[in-house]
Amino acid sequence: QVQLVESGGGLVQPGGSLRLSCAASGSIFSIYAMGWYRQAPGKQREVVASISSGGIINHADSVKGRFAISRDNAKNTVYLEMNNLKPEDTAVYYCRADWLSAYWGQGTQVTVSS
């Protein structure tokens, strides 16, 4: 079992940047596929980006060219670099780990507003 703690959210103006971090503990981090999801008020949770244990990366079309997922297995951490943020990126962002089962963090709020 793995425990996940997200950080790095906050309030940012349109066009600004944030970097989210998700620190994992309790298991062998490198075996997990990791993902970032988000949920806006009144909407379903959606995948933003994912990175496999082997480093294969996918980004949702809505964030391609603006967001970048990465992982540092030595630090048991996955990151989401977010640039050129838009108001529609406002949501609670969740980290997810997958290996046999899915594990979720508690989420971190990202608000994009002027």
CSV table of N, CA and C in Angstrom, one decimal:
chain,number,residue,atom,x,y,z
A,1,GLN,N,0.8,-1.2,0.0
A,1,GLN,CA,0.0,0.0,0.0
A,1,GLN,C,0.9,1.2,0.0
A,2,VAL,N,0.4,2.3,-0.7
A,2,VAL,CA,1.2,3.5,-0.8
A,2,VAL,C,0.3,4.7,-0.3
A,3,GLN,N,0.9,5.6,0.4
A,3,GLN,CA,0.3,6.9,0.8
A,3,GLN,C,0.8,8.0,-0.1
A,4,LEU,N,-0.1,8.9,-0.4
A,4,LEU,CA,0.2,10.0,-1.3
A,4,LEU,C,-0.2,11.3,-0.7
A,5,VAL,N,0.7,12.3,-0.8
A,5,VAL,CA,0.4,13.6,-0.3
A,5,VAL,C,0.8,14.7,-1.4
A,6,GLU,N,-0.3,15.4,-1.8
A,6,GLU,CA,0.0,16.4,-2.8
A,6,GLU,C,0.3,17.8,-2.2
A,7,SER,N,1.0,18.6,-2.9
A,7,SER,CA,1.3,20.0,-2.5
A,7,SER,C,1.5,20.8,-3.7
A,8,GLY,N,1.6,22.2,-3.4
A,8,GLY,CA,1.9,23.1,-4.5
A,8,GLY,C,0.7,23.8,-5.1
A,9,GLY,N,-0.5,23.5,-4.7
A,9,GLY,CA,-1.6,24.2,-5.3
A,9,GLY,C,-1.7,25.7,-4.7
A,10,GLY,N,-2.6,26.4,-5.3
A,10,GLY,CA,-2.8,27.8,-4.8
A,10,GLY,C,-3.6,28.6,-5.8
A,11,LEU,N,-3.5,29.9,-5.6
A,11,LEU,CA,-4.2,30.9,-6.4
A,11,LEU,C,-3.2,31.5,-7.4
A,12,VAL,N,-3.5,31.5,-8.6
A,12,VAL,CA,-2.6,32.1,-9.6
A,12,VAL,C,-3.4,32.8,-10.7
A,13,GLN,N,-2.8,33.9,-11.3
A,13,GLN,CA,-3.4,34.6,-12.3
A,13,GLN,C,-3.4,33.9,-13.6
A,14,PRO,N,-4.3,34.1,-14.5
A,14,PRO,CA,-4.2,33.5,-15.9
A,14,PRO,C,-2.9,33.8,-16.5
A,15,GLY,N,-2.3,32.8,-17.2
A,15,GLY,CA,-1.0,32.9,-17.8
A,15,GLY,C,0.1,32.5,-16.8
A,16,GLY,N,-0.2,32.3,-15.5
A,16,GLY,CA,0.8,32.0,-14.6
A,16,GLY,C,1.2,30.5,-14.6
A,17,SER,N,2.0,30.2,-13.6
A,17,SER,CA,2.6,28.8,-13.5
A,17,SER,C,2.5,28.3,-12.1
A,18,LEU,N,2.4,27.0,-12.0
A,18,LEU,CA,2.5,26.3,-10.7
A,18,LEU,C,3.1,25.0,-10.9
A,19,ARG,N,3.8,24.4,-9.9
A,19,ARG,CA,4.3,23.1,-9.9
A,19,ARG,C,3.7,22.3,-8.8
A,20,LEU,N,3.0,21.3,-9.1
A,20,LEU,CA,2.4,20.4,-8.1
A,20,LEU,C,3.4,19.2,-7.8
A,21,SER,N,3.4,18.8,-6.6
A,21,SER,CA,4.2,17.6,-6.2
A,21,SER,C,3.3,16.6,-5.5
A,22,CYS,N,3.7,15.4,-5.7
A,22,CYS,CA,3.0,14.3,-5.0
A,22,CYS,C,4.0,13.4,-4.4
A,23,ALA,N,4.1,13.4,-3.1
A,23,ALA,CA,5.1,12.5,-2.4
A,23,ALA,C,4.5,11.2,-2.0
A,24,ALA,N,5.2,10.1,-2.3
A,24,ALA,CA,4.7,8.8,-2.0
A,24,ALA,C,5.5,8.2,-0.9
A,25,SER,N,4.8,7.4,-0.1
A,25,SER,CA,5.5,6.6,1.0
A,25,SER,C,4.8,5.3,1.2
A,26,GLY,N,5.5,4.4,1.8
A,26,GLY,CA,4.9,3.1,2.3
A,26,GLY,C,5.0,2.0,1.3
A,27,SER,N,5.7,2.2,0.1
A,27,SER,CA,5.8,1.1,-0.8
A,27,SER,C,6.9,1.4,-1.8
A,28,ILE,N,7.2,0.6,-2.7
A,28,ILE,CA,8.2,0.8,-3.7
A,28,ILE,C,7.7,1.7,-4.8
A,29,PHE,N,8.1,2.9,-4.8
A,29,PHE,CA,7.5,3.9,-5.6
A,29,PHE,C,7.6,3.6,-7.1
A,30,SER,N,8.8,3.1,-7.5
A,30,SER,CA,9.1,2.9,-8.9
A,30,SER,C,8.2,1.9,-9.6
A,31,ILE,N,7.5,1.1,-8.9
A,31,ILE,CA,6.7,0.1,-9.6
A,31,ILE,C,5.3,0.6,-10.0
A,32,TYR,N,5.0,1.8,-9.5
A,32,TYR,CA,3.7,2.3,-9.7
A,32,TYR,C,3.6,3.2,-10.9
A,33,ALA,N,2.5,3.0,-11.6
A,33,ALA,CA,2.1,4.0,-12.6
A,33,ALA,C,1.5,5.2,-11.9
A,34,MET,N,1.9,6.4,-12.3
A,34,MET,CA,1.4,7.6,-11.5
A,34,MET,C,0.6,8.5,-12.5
A,35,GLY,N,-0.4,9.1,-11.9
A,35,GLY,CA,-1.2,10.0,-12.7
A,35,GLY,C,-1.7,11.2,-11.9
A,36,TRP,N,-2.0,12.3,-12.6
A,36,TRP,CA,-2.6,13.5,-12.1
A,36,TRP,C,-4.0,13.6,-12.7
A,37,TYR,N,-5.0,13.8,-11.8
A,37,TYR,CA,-6.4,14.0,-12.2
A,37,TYR,C,-6.9,15.3,-11.6
A,38,ARG,N,-8.0,15.8,-12.1
A,38,ARG,CA,-8.6,17.0,-11.6
A,38,ARG,C,-10.1,16.9,-11.6
A,39,GLN,N,-10.7,17.6,-10.7
A,39,GLN,CA,-12.1,17.6,-10.6
A,39,GLN,C,-12.6,19.1,-10.3
A,40,ALA,N,-13.3,19.6,-11.3
A,40,ALA,CA,-13.9,21.0,-11.1
A,40,ALA,C,-15.2,20.9,-10.5
A,41,PRO,N,-15.7,21.9,-9.9
A,41,PRO,CA,-17.1,21.9,-9.2
A,41,PRO,C,-18.1,21.5,-10.2
A,42,GLY,N,-18.9,20.5,-9.9
A,42,GLY,CA,-20.0,20.1,-10.8
A,42,GLY,C,-19.6,19.2,-11.9
A,43,LYS,N,-18.3,18.8,-12.0
A,43,LYS,CA,-17.9,18.0,-13.1
A,43,LYS,C,-17.3,16.7,-12.6
A,44,GLN,N,-17.1,15.8,-13.5
A,44,GLN,CA,-16.5,14.5,-13.2
A,44,GLN,C,-15.0,14.6,-13.1
A,45,ARG,N,-14.4,13.8,-12.3
A,45,ARG,CA,-12.9,13.7,-12.2
A,45,ARG,C,-12.4,13.3,-13.6
A,46,GLU,N,-11.3,14.0,-14.1
A,46,GLU,CA,-10.8,13.6,-15.4
A,46,GLU,C,-9.2,13.5,-15.2
A,47,VAL,N,-8.7,12.7,-16.1
A,47,VAL,CA,-7.2,12.5,-16.1
A,47,VAL,C,-6.6,13.7,-16.8
A,48,VAL,N,-5.5,14.1,-16.2
A,48,VAL,CA,-4.7,15.2,-16.8
A,48,VAL,C,-3.5,14.7,-17.4
A,49,ALA,N,-2.8,13.8,-16.7
A,49,ALA,CA,-1.5,13.3,-17.3
A,49,ALA,C,-1.2,12.0,-16.5
A,50,SER,N,-0.4,11.2,-17.2
A,50,SER,CA,0.0,10.0,-16.6
A,50,SER,C,1.5,9.6,-17.0
A,51,ILE,N,2.1,8.9,-16.1
A,51,ILE,CA,3.5,8.4,-16.4
A,51,ILE,C,3.6,7.0,-15.9
A,52,SER,N,4.0,6.1,-16.7
A,52,SER,CA,4.1,4.7,-16.3
A,52,SER,C,5.4,4.4,-15.5
A,53,SER,N,5.5,3.2,-15.0
A,53,SER,CA,6.7,2.9,-14.3
A,53,SER,C,7.9,2.9,-15.2
A,54,GLY,N,7.7,2.7,-16.5
A,54,GLY,CA,8.8,2.7,-17.4
A,54,GLY,C,9.0,4.1,-18.1
A,55,GLY,N,8.2,5.1,-17.6
A,55,GLY,CA,8.4,6.5,-18.1
A,55,GLY,C,7.6,6.9,-19.3
A,56,ILE,N,6.7,6.1,-19.7
A,56,ILE,CA,5.8,6.4,-20.8
A,56,ILE,C,4.8,7.5,-20.3
A,57,ILE,N,4.7,8.6,-21.1
A,57,ILE,CA,4.0,9.8,-20.7
A,57,ILE,C,2.8,10.0,-21.6
A,58,ASN,N,1.7,10.4,-21.0
A,58,ASN,CA,0.5,10.9,-21.8
A,58,ASN,C,-0.1,12.1,-21.1
A,59,HIS,N,-0.5,13.0,-21.9
A,59,HIS,CA,-1.2,14.2,-21.4
A,59,HIS,C,-2.5,14.4,-22.1
A,60,ALA,N,-3.5,14.8,-21.4
A,60,ALA,CA,-4.8,15.1,-22.0
A,60,ALA,C,-4.7,16.2,-23.0
A,61,ASP,N,-5.5,16.2,-24.0
A,61,ASP,CA,-5.4,17.1,-25.1
A,61,ASP,C,-5.5,18.6,-24.6
A,62,SER,N,-6.4,18.7,-23.6
A,62,SER,CA,-6.6,20.1,-23.0
A,62,SER,C,-5.4,20.7,-22.4
A,63,VAL,N,-4.4,19.9,-22.1
A,63,VAL,CA,-3.2,20.5,-21.4
A,63,VAL,C,-1.9,20.3,-22.1
A,64,LYS,N,-2.0,19.6,-23.3
A,64,LYS,CA,-0.8,19.4,-24.1
A,64,LYS,C,-0.1,20.7,-24.5
A,65,GLY,N,1.2,20.8,-24.3
A,65,GLY,CA,1.9,22.0,-24.6
A,65,GLY,C,2.0,23.0,-23.4
A,66,ARG,N,1.2,22.7,-22.4
A,66,ARG,CA,1.1,23.6,-21.2
A,66,ARG,C,1.6,22.9,-19.9
A,67,PHE,N,1.2,21.7,-19.8
A,67,PHE,CA,1.5,20.9,-18.6
A,67,PHE,C,2.5,19.8,-18.9
A,68,ALA,N,3.3,19.4,-17.9
A,68,ALA,CA,4.3,18.4,-18.1
A,68,ALA,C,4.4,17.5,-16.8
A,69,ILE,N,4.2,16.2,-16.9
A,69,ILE,CA,4.3,15.3,-15.8
A,69,ILE,C,5.7,14.8,-15.8
A,70,SER,N,6.3,14.5,-14.6
A,70,SER,CA,7.6,13.9,-14.5
A,70,SER,C,7.6,13.2,-13.2
A,71,ARG,N,8.6,12.3,-13.0
A,71,ARG,CA,8.7,11.6,-11.8
A,71,ARG,C,10.2,11.5,-11.4
A,72,ASP,N,10.5,11.5,-10.1
A,72,ASP,CA,11.8,11.3,-9.6
A,72,ASP,C,11.7,10.1,-8.6
A,73,ASN,N,12.1,8.9,-9.1
A,73,ASN,CA,12.0,7.7,-8.3
A,73,ASN,C,12.9,7.8,-7.1
A,74,ALA,N,14.0,8.5,-7.1
A,74,ALA,CA,14.9,8.6,-6.0
A,74,ALA,C,14.3,9.4,-4.9
A,75,LYS,N,13.3,10.3,-5.2
A,75,LYS,CA,12.7,11.1,-4.2
A,75,LYS,C,11.2,10.6,-4.0
A,76,ASN,N,10.8,9.5,-4.6
A,76,ASN,CA,9.5,9.0,-4.4
A,76,ASN,C,8.4,10.1,-4.7
A,77,THR,N,8.6,10.9,-5.8
A,77,THR,CA,7.8,12.0,-6.0
A,77,THR,C,7.4,12.1,-7.5
A,78,VAL,N,6.2,12.5,-7.8
A,78,VAL,CA,5.8,12.8,-9.1
A,78,VAL,C,5.4,14.3,-9.2
A,79,TYR,N,5.6,14.9,-10.3
A,79,TYR,CA,5.4,16.3,-10.4
A,79,TYR,C,4.4,16.6,-11.6
A,80,LEU,N,3.8,17.8,-11.5
A,80,LEU,CA,3.0,18.3,-12.6
A,80,LEU,C,3.4,19.8,-12.7
A,81,GLU,N,4.1,20.1,-13.8
A,81,GLU,CA,4.5,21.4,-14.1
A,81,GLU,C,3.4,22.0,-14.9
A,82,MET,N,2.8,23.1,-14.5
A,82,MET,CA,1.7,23.7,-15.2
A,82,MET,C,2.0,25.1,-15.6
A,83,ASN,N,2.0,25.4,-16.9
A,83,ASN,CA,2.3,26.7,-17.4
A,83,ASN,C,1.1,27.3,-18.2
A,84,ASN,N,1.1,28.6,-18.4
A,84,ASN,CA,0.1,29.2,-19.1
A,84,ASN,C,-1.3,28.8,-18.6
A,85,LEU,N,-1.5,28.9,-17.3
A,85,LEU,CA,-2.7,28.4,-16.7
A,85,LEU,C,-3.9,29.3,-17.2
A,86,LYS,N,-5.1,28.6,-17.3
A,86,LYS,CA,-6.3,29.3,-17.7
A,86,LYS,C,-7.4,29.1,-16.6
A,87,PRO,N,-8.4,30.0,-16.6
A,87,PRO,CA,-9.4,29.8,-15.6
A,87,PRO,C,-10.1,28.4,-15.6
A,88,GLU,N,-10.2,27.8,-16.8
A,88,GLU,CA,-10.8,26.5,-16.9
A,88,GLU,C,-9.9,25.4,-16.3
A,89,ASP,N,-8.7,25.7,-15.9
A,89,ASP,CA,-7.8,24.7,-15.2
A,89,ASP,C,-8.2,24.7,-13.7
A,90,THR,N,-9.0,25.6,-13.2
A,90,THR,CA,-9.4,25.6,-11.8
A,90,THR,C,-10.1,24.3,-11.4
A,91,ALA,N,-9.5,23.7,-10.4
A,91,ALA,CA,-10.0,22.4,-10.0
A,91,ALA,C,-9.2,21.9,-8.7
A,92,VAL,N,-9.7,20.8,-8.1
A,92,VAL,CA,-8.9,20.1,-7.2
A,92,VAL,C,-8.1,19.1,-7.9
A,93,TYR,N,-6.8,19.1,-7.7
A,93,TYR,CA,-5.9,18.2,-8.5
A,93,TYR,C,-5.5,17.0,-7.5
A,94,TYR,N,-5.7,15.8,-8.0
A,94,TYR,CA,-5.4,14.6,-7.3
A,94,TYR,C,-4.3,13.8,-7.9
A,95,CYS,N,-3.5,13.2,-7.1
A,95,CYS,CA,-2.5,12.3,-7.5
A,95,CYS,C,-3.0,10.9,-7.3
A,96,ARG,N,-2.6,10.0,-8.3
A,96,ARG,CA,-3.1,8.6,-8.2
A,96,ARG,C,-1.9,7.7,-8.5
A,97,ALA,N,-1.9,6.6,-7.8
A,97,ALA,CA,-0.9,5.5,-8.0
A,97,ALA,C,-1.6,4.2,-8.3
A,98,ASP,N,-1.1,3.5,-9.3
A,98,ASP,CA,-1.7,2.3,-9.7
A,98,ASP,C,-0.7,1.1,-9.8
A,99,TRP,N,-0.9,0.1,-9.0
A,99,TRP,CA,-0.2,-1.2,-9.2
A,99,TRP,C,-1.1,-2.2,-8.4
A,100,LEU,N,-1.8,-3.0,-9.1
A,100,LEU,CA,-2.7,-4.0,-8.6
A,100,LEU,C,-4.0,-3.3,-8.0
A,101,SER,N,-3.8,-2.2,-7.3
A,101,SER,CA,-4.9,-1.4,-6.9
A,101,SER,C,-4.6,0.1,-7.1
A,102,ALA,N,-5.7,0.9,-7.0
A,102,ALA,CA,-5.5,2.4,-7.2
A,102,ALA,C,-5.5,3.1,-5.9
A,103,TYR,N,-4.6,4.0,-5.7
A,103,TYR,CA,-4.5,4.8,-4.5
A,103,TYR,C,-4.6,6.3,-4.8
A,104,TRP,N,-5.2,7.1,-4.0
A,104,TRP,CA,-5.4,8.5,-4.2
A,104,TRP,C,-4.9,9.3,-3.1
A,105,GLY,N,-4.4,10.5,-3.5
A,105,GLY,CA,-4.1,11.5,-2.5
A,105,GLY,C,-5.3,12.3,-2.1
A,106,GLN,N,-5.1,13.3,-1.2
A,106,GLN,CA,-6.3,14.0,-0.7
A,106,GLN,C,-6.6,15.2,-1.6
A,107,GLY,N,-5.8,15.5,-2.5
A,107,GLY,CA,-6.1,16.6,-3.4
A,107,GLY,C,-5.5,18.0,-3.0
A,108,THR,N,-5.2,18.8,-4.0
A,108,THR,CA,-4.7,20.2,-3.7
A,108,THR,C,-5.5,21.1,-4.7
A,109,GLN,N,-5.9,22.2,-4.1
A,109,GLN,CA,-6.8,23.2,-4.9
A,109,GLN,C,-5.9,24.0,-5.8
A,110,VAL,N,-6.3,24.1,-7.0
A,110,VAL,CA,-5.7,25.1,-7.9
A,110,VAL,C,-6.8,26.0,-8.4
A,111,THR,N,-6.6,27.3,-8.2
A,111,THR,CA,-7.5,28.4,-8.6
A,111,THR,C,-6.8,29.3,-9.6
A,112,VAL,N,-7.4,29.5,-10.8
A,112,VAL,CA,-6.8,30.4,-11.7
A,112,VAL,C,-7.8,31.5,-11.9
A,113,SER,N,-7.4,32.7,-11.5
A,113,SER,CA,-8.3,33.8,-11.5
A,113,SER,C,-7.6,35.1,-11.4
A,114,SER,N,-8.1,36.1,-12.0
A,114,SER,CA,-7.5,37.5,-11.9
A,114,SER,C,-8.2,38.3,-10.8
